[in-house]
Amino acid sequence: MSSERGSKHLSFIETASPNPWSTYLAQVDRVTPYLKNRARWVETLKHPKRALIVDVPIEMDDGSVRHFEGYRVQHNLSRGPGKGGIRFHPQVTLDETKALAAWMTIKTAAMDLPFGGAKGGVCVDPFTLSQNELEKLTRRYTSEISLIIGPTKDIPAPDVNTSAQVMAWIMDTYSMQVGFTASGVVTGKPIHLGGSLGRVKATGRGVFVTGREAASRIGLKIEGAKVSIQGLGNVGSAAAELFAANGAKVVAVQDQWGTLIDEHGLDIQTLLAQPQGIRGVKGALANDGAFWDTPCDILILAALESQMTPERARKTKAKLVLEGANGPTLPDADDVLADRNILVVPDVICNAGGVTVSYFEWVQDFSSYFWSEEEINARLDKLMVDALRKIWTCAENNKISLRTATYVIACERILAAREERGLYP
Ligand code: NAD
């Protein structure tokens, strides 16, 4: 695999701020030379189809009224209804939501799922809200975006700081508005409400599956491998459990509150049982550079976007980087990693396990027939292995990175759909 730097890209990257939408646009520019005749449609990918900005006013427990800004972006619906999570975070912006929606378009196409790409978010620190305030925020936000979501239109799911409970409130609010129980309006729901077995850990499982396949292709054994993980939430914790269960040593972990390092391997089950996360563990360090310097074979990025900077890319000792998070690597850091011969399994395939089991959940809801967890995990494993095999072959044939190869395959599918549908009117 190699980097596809060109003077055009370099000039863009050198001036780019870590704005996720700029990162996404740079990724599209990199793939354009490989799109042949479809390249005439590539501008489609640079324009979100629809972006809704909503005001979310709620009455707080102390009687005051606060307003929060929320978004739902449908980036591309050429291949099917919108699909993508909802994030509650104080740094949510329209540009971030646009980028996350666009990465969903690429991801669903890379996995050949019959969806487009969408994403939503509310600019709020949910840790400062009571449960009652969180429910009100979720319900009002849902009501505002119900103009454009629906089981055949756009189907949200969990993302950073949103859970199965939040999905249950969204499903209930939407159902009250349409007058019937609409299970298929969200995925990642509790099992009692039509959720799917295996969904909670699906994204982390996909990180493990793609990591296992990539590792075997570069001659790296999972058993005994040293693994560092940034982000120990839904994605990072499930990946940590699976790597540890398969004999890897998790030597460093970092969340937003602290870092833990132990070259002999951390006890993952004990750590994940800590109600306060890393900060609740004796020996936790502040989040300085130590995490990035720790010797490891595999680095899992499972926190937020723009975390892998060129400086960190020069420091890391990993041979394999797994992007559990969306957009964690800046384009110029991608170049540093490629120059150092460090293999990156990109977000748009690495973390696609979540949307794949969300697709299974949506199918199960429509057919009202539910599958066993073994069946779901086996189907997920097979779809991800098949998708990665095609991407690997494309990367080798074209001497391009796995990221660009994933975009080549996904963009061909999206732009073929665009071209065959034609422009209306
Ligand atoms: P989460 O809220 O469950 O966990 C996020 C984790 O990142 C927490 O441990 C948090 O402490 C940590 N974190 C946040 N800011 C940090 C910082 N500055 N430094 C270090 N750690 C930090 O979220 P999640 O659902 O696990 O999502 C994580 C990433 O995976 C996001 O990029 C998300 O878009 C992506 N993703 C999630 C899913 C899913 O199914 N949940 C699917 C695909 C992709």
Short mmCIF file of C-alpha atoms and ligand atoms in Angstrom, two decimals:
data_model
loop_
_atom_site.label_atom_id
_atom_site.label_comp_id
_atom_site.label_asym_id
_atom_site.label_seq_id
_atom_site.Cartn_x
_atom_site.Cartn_y
_atom_site.Cartn_z
CA MET A 1 0.00 0.00 0.00
CA SER A 2 1.26 3.48 -0.59
CA SER A 3 0.44 7.12 -0.13
CA GLU A 4 -1.09 9.04 -3.07
CA ARG A 5 0.39 12.44 -2.37
CA GLY A 6 0.45 14.90 -5.19
CA SER A 7 1.34 18.58 -5.23
CA LYS A 8 -2.37 19.50 -5.43
CA HIS A 9 -3.17 17.53 -2.30
CA LEU A 10 -0.12 18.69 -0.40
CA SER A 11 -0.93 22.36 -0.85
CA PHE A 12 -4.45 21.74 0.44
CA ILE A 13 -3.35 19.67 3.38
CA GLU A 14 -0.66 22.05 4.56
CA THR A 15 -3.20 24.82 5.06
CA ALA A 16 -6.05 22.64 6.34
CA SER A 17 -7.33 23.04 9.88
CA PRO A 18 -8.62 19.88 11.56
CA ASN A 19 -12.11 20.50 10.24
CA PRO A 20 -13.63 17.04 9.57
CA TRP A 21 -15.45 18.29 6.46
CA SER A 22 -12.07 19.47 5.02
CA THR A 23 -10.61 16.05 5.85
CA TYR A 24 -13.45 14.36 3.98
CA LEU A 25 -13.11 16.66 0.94
CA ALA A 26 -9.36 15.90 0.79
CA GLN A 27 -10.17 12.17 0.84
CA VAL A 28 -12.59 12.61 -2.09
CA ASP A 29 -9.91 14.54 -4.04
CA ARG A 30 -7.51 11.67 -3.51
CA VAL A 31 -9.91 9.10 -4.96
CA THR A 32 -11.03 11.14 -7.99
CA PRO A 33 -8.12 10.10 -10.31
CA TYR A 34 -9.15 6.44 -9.85
CA LEU A 35 -12.85 6.91 -10.70
CA LYS A 36 -12.42 6.88 -14.50
CA ASN A 37 -15.73 7.75 -16.27
CA ARG A 38 -17.61 8.11 -12.99
CA ALA A 39 -15.40 11.07 -12.07
CA ARG A 40 -17.79 13.42 -13.87
CA TRP A 41 -20.28 12.78 -11.05
CA VAL A 42 -17.82 13.21 -8.17
CA GLU A 43 -19.08 16.71 -7.26
CA THR A 44 -22.21 14.94 -5.99
CA LEU A 45 -20.15 13.65 -3.08
CA LYS A 46 -19.04 17.16 -2.10
CA HIS A 47 -22.58 18.45 -1.57
CA PRO A 48 -24.84 17.09 1.18
CA LYS A 49 -28.33 16.48 -0.20
CA ARG A 50 -30.09 18.01 2.79
CA ALA A 51 -29.09 19.64 6.10
CA LEU A 52 -31.61 20.56 8.78
CA ILE A 53 -30.64 22.92 11.64
CA VAL A 54 -33.02 22.81 14.59
CA ASP A 55 -33.51 24.74 17.80
CA VAL A 56 -34.05 22.46 20.80
CA PRO A 57 -35.51 24.39 23.74
CA ILE A 58 -36.08 22.55 27.02
CA GLU A 59 -37.22 23.46 30.49
CA MET A 60 -34.44 22.56 32.93
CA ASP A 61 -35.06 21.03 36.36
CA ASP A 62 -34.46 24.44 38.00
CA GLY A 63 -37.26 26.02 35.93
CA SER A 64 -34.97 27.90 33.50
CA VAL A 65 -35.27 27.42 29.73
CA ARG A 66 -32.20 26.57 27.66
CA HIS A 67 -31.80 26.34 23.90
CA PHE A 68 -29.50 23.80 22.20
CA GLU A 69 -28.64 23.66 18.50
CA GLY A 70 -29.16 20.35 16.71
CA TYR A 71 -28.59 19.02 13.19
CA ARG A 72 -29.63 16.18 10.91
CA VAL A 73 -27.69 15.93 7.67
CA GLN A 74 -28.59 13.55 4.84
CA HIS A 75 -25.45 13.47 2.74
CA ASN A 76 -26.49 11.11 -0.05
CA LEU A 77 -29.61 8.98 -0.59
CA SER A 78 -28.85 7.58 -4.05
CA ARG A 79 -28.62 3.96 -2.82
CA GLY A 80 -31.38 3.97 -0.19
CA PRO A 81 -32.62 5.66 2.99
CA GLY A 82 -30.24 7.70 5.12
CA LYS A 83 -28.41 5.82 7.87
CA GLY A 84 -26.21 7.23 10.61
CA GLY A 85 -25.92 7.91 14.30
CA ILE A 86 -26.82 10.77 16.61
CA ARG A 87 -24.15 12.42 18.73
CA PHE A 88 -24.61 14.50 21.89
CA HIS A 89 -21.37 16.42 22.47
CA PRO A 90 -20.36 20.04 23.22
CA GLN A 91 -18.18 20.20 20.08
CA VAL A 92 -20.88 19.13 17.61
CA THR A 93 -20.99 21.51 14.61
CA LEU A 94 -22.71 21.51 11.25
CA ASP A 95 -19.39 20.82 9.47
CA GLU A 96 -18.64 17.88 11.76
CA THR A 97 -22.14 16.47 11.16
CA LYS A 98 -21.74 16.91 7.38
CA ALA A 99 -18.46 14.98 7.46
CA LEU A 100 -19.87 12.21 9.64
CA ALA A 101 -22.88 11.91 7.28
CA ALA A 102 -20.57 11.73 4.27
CA TRP A 103 -18.45 9.00 5.88
CA MET A 104 -21.69 7.04 6.38
CA THR A 105 -22.41 7.32 2.63
CA ILE A 106 -18.97 5.85 1.89
CA LYS A 107 -19.28 3.20 4.63
CA THR A 108 -22.71 1.85 3.65
CA ALA A 109 -21.59 1.67 0.01
CA ALA A 110 -18.26 0.00 0.94
CA MET A 111 -20.27 -2.70 2.76
CA ASP A 112 -22.83 -2.76 -0.11
CA LEU A 113 -25.71 -2.12 2.30
CA PRO A 114 -28.86 -0.62 0.72
CA PHE A 115 -28.51 2.72 2.52
CA GLY A 116 -27.26 6.23 1.94
CA GLY A 117 -25.44 8.30 4.55
CA ALA A 118 -26.79 10.60 7.27
CA LYS A 119 -25.82 11.84 10.72
CA GLY A 120 -27.26 13.96 13.49
CA GLY A 121 -26.12 15.70 16.60
CA VAL A 122 -26.92 18.16 19.33
CA CYS A 123 -24.35 20.61 20.67
CA VAL A 124 -24.68 19.80 24.38
CA ASP A 125 -22.63 18.33 27.21
CA PRO A 126 -24.96 15.48 28.24
CA PHE A 127 -22.95 14.86 31.44
CA THR A 128 -24.32 18.16 32.81
CA LEU A 129 -27.97 17.11 32.27
CA SER A 130 -30.20 15.13 34.61
CA GLN A 131 -31.93 12.02 33.21
CA ASN A 132 -35.15 14.02 32.98
CA GLU A 133 -33.44 16.83 31.03
CA LEU A 134 -31.74 14.32 28.73
CA GLU A 135 -35.08 12.70 27.92
CA LYS A 136 -36.70 16.09 27.20
CA LEU A 137 -33.76 17.08 24.97
CA THR A 138 -33.97 13.81 23.04
CA ARG A 139 -37.73 13.98 22.57
CA ARG A 140 -37.75 17.63 21.42
CA TYR A 141 -34.81 17.03 19.05
CA THR A 142 -36.65 13.98 17.62
CA SER A 143 -39.81 15.97 17.15
CA GLU A 144 -37.85 18.66 15.26
CA ILE A 145 -36.10 16.22 12.92
CA SER A 146 -39.19 14.00 12.44
CA LEU A 147 -39.82 16.05 9.29
CA ILE A 148 -37.10 14.10 7.54
CA ILE A 149 -36.55 10.80 9.43
CA GLY A 150 -38.61 7.59 9.15
CA PRO A 151 -38.17 3.83 8.65
CA THR A 152 -37.92 4.22 4.85
CA LYS A 153 -36.44 7.74 4.82
CA ASP A 154 -33.61 8.07 7.32
CA ILE A 155 -32.86 5.78 10.26
CA PRO A 156 -30.75 7.14 13.17
CA ALA A 157 -28.63 5.00 15.54
CA PRO A 158 -26.38 5.56 18.58
CA ASP A 159 -23.09 7.47 18.37
CA VAL A 160 -20.94 9.31 20.92
CA ASN A 161 -22.86 9.79 24.20
CA THR A 162 -26.12 8.28 22.94
CA SER A 163 -27.37 4.89 24.06
CA ALA A 164 -30.09 2.27 23.58
CA GLN A 165 -32.22 4.28 26.05
CA VAL A 166 -31.87 7.41 23.89
CA MET A 167 -32.92 5.31 20.85
CA ALA A 168 -35.99 4.08 22.81
CA TRP A 169 -37.05 7.71 23.48
CA ILE A 170 -36.58 8.57 19.78
CA MET A 171 -38.63 5.55 18.70
CA ASP A 172 -41.41 6.38 21.20
CA THR A 173 -41.57 10.09 20.25
CA TYR A 174 -41.69 9.32 16.52
CA SER A 175 -44.29 6.58 17.09
CA MET A 176 -46.51 8.98 19.08
CA GLN A 177 -46.37 11.44 16.19
CA VAL A 178 -47.27 8.95 13.44
CA GLY A 179 -49.84 7.06 15.55
CA PHE A 180 -48.34 3.56 15.41
CA THR A 181 -45.29 1.75 16.79
CA ALA A 182 -42.53 2.39 14.27
CA SER A 183 -39.71 0.11 15.44
CA GLY A 184 -37.77 0.60 12.21
CA VAL A 185 -37.24 4.34 12.71
CA VAL A 186 -34.03 3.78 14.71
CA THR A 187 -31.55 0.97 15.25
CA GLY A 188 -29.50 0.24 18.35
CA LYS A 189 -32.74 -0.02 20.35
CA PRO A 190 -33.21 -2.10 23.51
CA ILE A 191 -33.96 -5.76 22.72
CA HIS A 192 -37.55 -5.47 24.08
CA LEU A 193 -38.34 -2.81 21.49
CA GLY A 194 -37.10 -4.67 18.41
CA GLY A 195 -33.37 -4.20 18.97
CA SER A 196 -30.97 -6.79 17.60
CA LEU A 197 -28.81 -9.16 19.57
CA GLY A 198 -25.15 -8.36 18.97
CA ARG A 199 -25.74 -4.67 18.10
CA VAL A 200 -24.15 -3.18 21.24
CA LYS A 201 -20.78 -4.78 20.55
CA ALA A 202 -21.04 -4.89 16.75
CA THR A 203 -18.78 -1.92 15.99
CA GLY A 204 -16.02 -3.17 18.30
CA ARG A 205 -16.47 -6.67 16.86
CA GLY A 206 -15.99 -5.28 13.35
CA VAL A 207 -12.82 -3.49 14.50
CA PHE A 208 -11.56 -6.83 15.79
CA VAL A 209 -12.52 -8.75 12.61
CA THR A 210 -10.89 -6.26 10.23
CA GLY A 211 -7.89 -5.99 12.56
CA ARG A 212 -7.50 -9.77 12.69
CA GLU A 213 -7.64 -10.03 8.87
CA ALA A 214 -5.22 -7.14 8.28
CA ALA A 215 -2.82 -8.43 10.94
CA SER A 216 -2.69 -11.89 9.36
CA ARG A 217 -1.88 -10.34 5.96
CA ILE A 218 1.14 -8.49 7.37
CA GLY A 219 2.31 -11.48 9.42
CA LEU A 220 1.32 -10.06 12.81
CA LYS A 221 -0.12 -12.53 15.34
CA ILE A 222 -2.99 -11.32 17.54
CA GLU A 223 -1.90 -13.67 20.32
CA GLY A 224 0.75 -11.81 22.30
CA ALA A 225 0.37 -8.58 20.28
CA LYS A 226 0.55 -5.35 22.29
CA VAL A 227 -2.51 -3.17 21.78
CA SER A 228 -3.10 0.51 22.68
CA ILE A 229 -6.64 1.88 22.63
CA GLN A 230 -7.80 5.51 22.63
CA GLY A 231 -11.46 5.72 23.70
CA LEU A 232 -13.03 3.11 25.96
CA GLY A 233 -16.70 3.75 25.17
CA ASN A 234 -19.02 1.54 23.17
CA VAL A 235 -16.51 0.86 20.37
CA GLY A 236 -13.22 0.81 22.30
CA SER A 237 -14.46 -1.38 25.16
CA ALA A 238 -15.94 -4.07 22.88
CA ALA A 239 -12.75 -4.11 20.79
CA ALA A 240 -10.62 -4.29 23.98
CA GLU A 241 -12.58 -7.31 25.23
CA LEU A 242 -12.24 -9.18 21.93
CA PHE A 243 -8.53 -8.48 21.51
CA ALA A 244 -7.88 -9.51 25.13
CA ALA A 245 -10.04 -12.65 24.74
CA ASN A 246 -7.94 -13.61 21.70
CA GLY A 247 -4.65 -13.39 23.56
CA ALA A 248 -3.56 -9.80 22.87
CA LYS A 249 -2.12 -7.64 25.68
CA VAL A 250 -3.83 -4.27 26.07
CA VAL A 251 -0.87 -2.15 27.24
CA ALA A 252 -2.30 1.40 27.10
CA VAL A 253 -5.77 2.91 27.22
CA GLN A 254 -6.93 6.51 27.16
CA ASP A 255 -10.31 8.15 27.60
CA GLN A 256 -11.24 11.81 27.93
CA TRP A 257 -10.29 11.83 31.60
CA GLY A 258 -7.03 9.90 31.77
CA THR A 259 -4.49 7.37 30.55
CA LEU A 260 -3.44 3.97 31.92
CA ILE A 261 -0.26 2.21 30.83
CA ASP A 262 1.02 -1.24 31.80
CA GLU A 263 3.49 -2.96 29.50
CA HIS A 264 2.58 -6.33 31.07
CA GLY A 265 -1.07 -5.94 30.03
CA LEU A 266 -4.07 -4.36 31.76
CA ASP A 267 -6.90 -6.39 33.24
CA ILE A 268 -9.64 -5.31 30.83
CA GLN A 269 -12.61 -6.87 32.65
CA THR A 270 -11.70 -5.13 35.92
CA LEU A 271 -11.09 -1.85 34.12
CA LEU A 272 -14.41 -1.95 32.24
CA ALA A 273 -16.25 -2.67 35.49
CA GLN A 274 -15.04 0.70 36.93
CA PRO A 275 -18.09 3.00 37.11
CA GLN A 276 -15.87 6.09 36.70
CA GLY A 277 -13.78 4.69 33.84
CA ILE A 278 -10.03 5.25 33.77
CA ARG A 279 -10.05 8.10 36.29
CA GLY A 280 -11.42 5.68 38.90
CA VAL A 281 -8.31 3.47 38.68
CA LYS A 282 -5.23 3.91 40.88
CA GLY A 283 -2.20 4.87 38.80
CA ALA A 284 -4.17 6.69 36.08
CA LEU A 285 -2.12 9.43 34.40
CA ALA A 286 -3.15 12.78 32.96
CA ASN A 287 -3.65 12.83 29.19
CA ASP A 288 -0.18 13.93 28.04
CA GLY A 289 1.97 12.42 25.32
CA ALA A 290 2.77 9.15 27.16
CA PHE A 291 -0.06 7.27 25.47
CA TRP A 292 1.33 7.90 21.97
CA ASP A 293 4.92 6.92 22.95
CA THR A 294 3.97 3.55 24.46
CA PRO A 295 5.42 0.64 22.47
CA CYS A 296 2.61 -1.34 20.84
CA ASP A 297 1.93 -3.43 17.71
CA ILE A 298 -1.67 -2.34 17.15
CA LEU A 299 -3.15 1.09 17.85
CA ILE A 300 -6.95 1.37 17.99
CA LEU A 301 -8.39 4.87 17.62
CA ALA A 302 -11.88 4.72 19.14
CA ALA A 303 -12.51 8.23 20.50
CA LEU A 304 -13.15 11.19 18.21
CA GLU A 305 -12.02 12.61 14.88
CA SER A 306 -8.69 14.43 14.19
CA GLN A 307 -6.80 12.59 16.95
CA MET A 308 -3.98 11.23 14.77
CA THR A 309 -1.94 14.32 13.95
CA PRO A 310 1.34 14.25 11.96
CA GLU A 311 3.27 14.62 15.25
CA ARG A 312 1.53 11.60 16.79
CA ALA A 313 1.94 9.68 13.52
CA ARG A 314 5.71 10.24 13.77
CA LYS A 315 5.70 9.01 17.40
CA THR A 316 3.59 5.89 17.26
CA LYS A 317 5.39 2.53 17.44
CA ALA A 318 2.38 0.61 16.04
CA LYS A 319 2.62 -1.51 12.88
CA LEU A 320 -1.15 -1.47 12.39
CA VAL A 321 -3.65 1.34 13.08
CA LEU A 322 -7.36 0.46 13.36
CA GLU A 323 -9.79 3.36 12.98
CA GLY A 324 -12.70 2.48 15.25
CA ALA A 325 -13.62 6.18 15.42
CA ASN A 326 -14.83 8.19 12.45
CA GLY A 327 -12.23 10.47 10.86
CA PRO A 328 -9.53 10.03 13.53
CA THR A 329 -6.58 10.52 11.12
CA LEU A 330 -5.78 13.85 9.47
CA PRO A 331 -4.82 13.52 5.77
CA ASP A 332 -1.22 14.69 6.37
CA ALA A 333 -0.90 12.20 9.26
CA ASP A 334 -2.08 9.52 6.81
CA ASP A 335 0.93 10.40 4.65
CA VAL A 336 3.33 10.14 7.59
CA LEU A 337 1.94 6.70 8.48
CA ALA A 338 2.21 5.54 4.86
CA ASP A 339 5.82 6.80 4.63
CA ARG A 340 6.60 4.86 7.82
CA ASN A 341 4.99 1.74 6.32
CA ILE A 342 2.35 1.60 9.05
CA LEU A 343 -0.85 -0.02 7.77
CA VAL A 344 -4.11 1.84 8.44
CA VAL A 345 -7.48 0.07 8.27
CA PRO A 346 -9.70 3.09 7.58
CA ASP A 347 -12.84 4.02 9.51
CA VAL A 348 -15.11 3.50 6.50
CA ILE A 349 -14.51 -0.25 6.69
CA CYS A 350 -12.97 -0.76 10.15
CA ASN A 351 -15.97 0.55 12.13
CA ALA A 352 -18.64 -0.63 9.67
CA GLY A 353 -19.68 -3.49 11.98
CA GLY A 354 -22.15 -1.18 13.75
CA VAL A 355 -24.04 -0.11 10.65
CA THR A 356 -23.97 -3.68 9.35
CA VAL A 357 -25.75 -5.04 12.43
CA SER A 358 -28.01 -1.95 12.33
CA TYR A 359 -28.95 -3.13 8.84
CA PHE A 360 -29.66 -6.61 10.29
CA GLU A 361 -31.82 -4.95 12.99
CA TRP A 362 -33.77 -2.97 10.39
CA VAL A 363 -34.35 -6.13 8.30
CA GLN A 364 -35.45 -8.07 11.42
CA ASP A 365 -37.87 -5.26 12.42
CA PHE A 366 -39.47 -5.20 8.96
CA SER A 367 -39.89 -8.98 8.87
CA SER A 368 -40.73 -9.23 12.62
CA TYR A 369 -38.49 -12.28 12.74
CA PHE A 370 -35.41 -12.22 14.98
CA TRP A 371 -32.12 -14.04 14.58
CA SER A 372 -29.83 -15.61 17.19
CA GLU A 373 -26.67 -13.82 18.32
CA GLU A 374 -24.50 -16.59 16.81
CA GLU A 375 -26.17 -16.09 13.45
CA ILE A 376 -25.72 -12.32 13.61
CA ASN A 377 -22.04 -12.55 14.57
CA ALA A 378 -21.36 -15.13 11.85
CA ARG A 379 -23.10 -13.01 9.17
CA LEU A 380 -21.21 -9.92 10.35
CA ASP A 381 -17.87 -11.73 10.25
CA LYS A 382 -18.51 -13.00 6.72
CA LEU A 383 -19.67 -9.65 5.29
CA MET A 384 -16.67 -7.83 6.79
CA VAL A 385 -14.12 -10.41 5.66
CA ASP A 386 -15.57 -10.36 2.11
CA ALA A 387 -15.59 -6.54 2.00
CA LEU A 388 -12.01 -6.28 3.26
CA ARG A 389 -10.82 -8.91 0.75
CA LYS A 390 -12.20 -6.83 -2.17
CA ILE A 391 -10.65 -3.66 -0.75
CA TRP A 392 -7.28 -5.36 -0.25
CA THR A 393 -7.26 -6.61 -3.86
CA CYS A 394 -8.17 -3.14 -5.17
CA ALA A 395 -5.39 -1.57 -3.05
CA GLU A 396 -2.80 -4.05 -4.31
CA ASN A 397 -3.86 -3.79 -7.96
CA ASN A 398 -3.77 0.02 -7.96
CA LYS A 399 -0.88 0.43 -5.45
CA ILE A 400 -3.03 2.66 -3.28
CA SER A 401 -3.83 2.81 0.43
CA LEU A 402 -6.68 0.81 1.95
CA ARG A 403 -8.50 4.11 2.51
CA THR A 404 -8.36 5.13 -1.13
CA ALA A 405 -9.25 1.58 -2.21
CA THR A 406 -12.33 1.63 0.05
CA TYR A 407 -13.34 4.97 -1.48
CA VAL A 408 -12.78 3.62 -5.02
CA ILE A 409 -15.15 0.70 -4.40
CA ALA A 410 -17.73 2.77 -2.50
CA CYS A 411 -17.69 5.73 -4.92
CA GLU A 412 -18.11 3.43 -7.92
CA ARG A 413 -21.30 2.05 -6.33
CA ILE A 414 -22.66 5.46 -5.27
CA LEU A 415 -21.88 7.22 -8.54
CA ALA A 416 -23.22 4.31 -10.62
CA ALA A 417 -26.52 4.67 -8.73
CA ARG A 418 -26.41 8.44 -9.28
CA GLU A 419 -25.77 8.06 -13.00
CA GLU A 420 -28.38 5.32 -13.53
CA ARG A 421 -31.05 7.29 -11.66
CA GLY A 422 -30.26 10.42 -13.65
CA LEU A 423 -31.00 13.96 -12.58
CA TYR A 424 -34.53 15.06 -11.73
CA PRO A 425 -36.28 16.83 -13.41
P1 NAD B 1 -18.70 6.64 23.40
O1 NAD B 1 -19.30 7.93 23.81
O2 NAD B 1 -19.31 5.38 23.89
O3 NAD B 1 -17.13 6.61 23.78
C1 NAD B 1 -16.23 7.62 23.41
C2 NAD B 1 -14.94 7.38 24.16
O4 NAD B 1 -13.95 8.33 23.69
C3 NAD B 1 -15.05 7.58 25.67
O5 NAD B 1 -14.24 6.61 26.33
C4 NAD B 1 -14.47 8.99 25.88
O6 NAD B 1 -13.96 9.19 27.20
C5 NAD B 1 -13.36 8.97 24.85
N1 NAD B 1 -12.89 10.31 24.46
C6 NAD B 1 -13.65 11.37 24.10
N2 NAD B 1 -12.85 12.44 23.87
C7 NAD B 1 -11.57 12.03 24.07
C8 NAD B 1 -10.30 12.65 23.98
N3 NAD B 1 -10.19 13.92 23.63
N4 NAD B 1 -9.20 11.92 24.26
C9 NAD B 1 -9.29 10.62 24.63
N5 NAD B 1 -10.48 9.95 24.72
C10 NAD B 1 -11.60 10.66 24.44
O7 NAD B 1 -18.67 6.69 21.78
P2 NAD B 1 -18.58 5.46 20.79
O8 NAD B 1 -19.96 5.12 20.35
O9 NAD B 1 -17.68 4.42 21.33
O10 NAD B 1 -17.90 6.18 19.52
C11 NAD B 1 -16.49 6.37 19.45
C12 NAD B 1 -16.13 6.66 18.00
O11 NAD B 1 -16.58 5.57 17.18
C13 NAD B 1 -16.77 7.91 17.39
O12 NAD B 1 -15.91 8.46 16.44
C14 NAD B 1 -18.00 7.35 16.69
O13 NAD B 1 -18.47 8.20 15.65
C15 NAD B 1 -17.42 6.07 16.15
N6 NAD B 1 -18.40 5.04 15.81
C16 NAD B 1 -19.30 4.59 16.73
C17 NAD B 1 -20.20 3.60 16.37
C18 NAD B 1 -21.18 2.99 17.35
O14 NAD B 1 -21.85 2.01 16.98
N7 NAD B 1 -21.28 3.48 18.57
C19 NAD B 1 -20.20 3.09 15.05
C20 NAD B 1 -19.25 3.55 14.15
C21 NAD B 1 -18.35 4.53 14.55
#
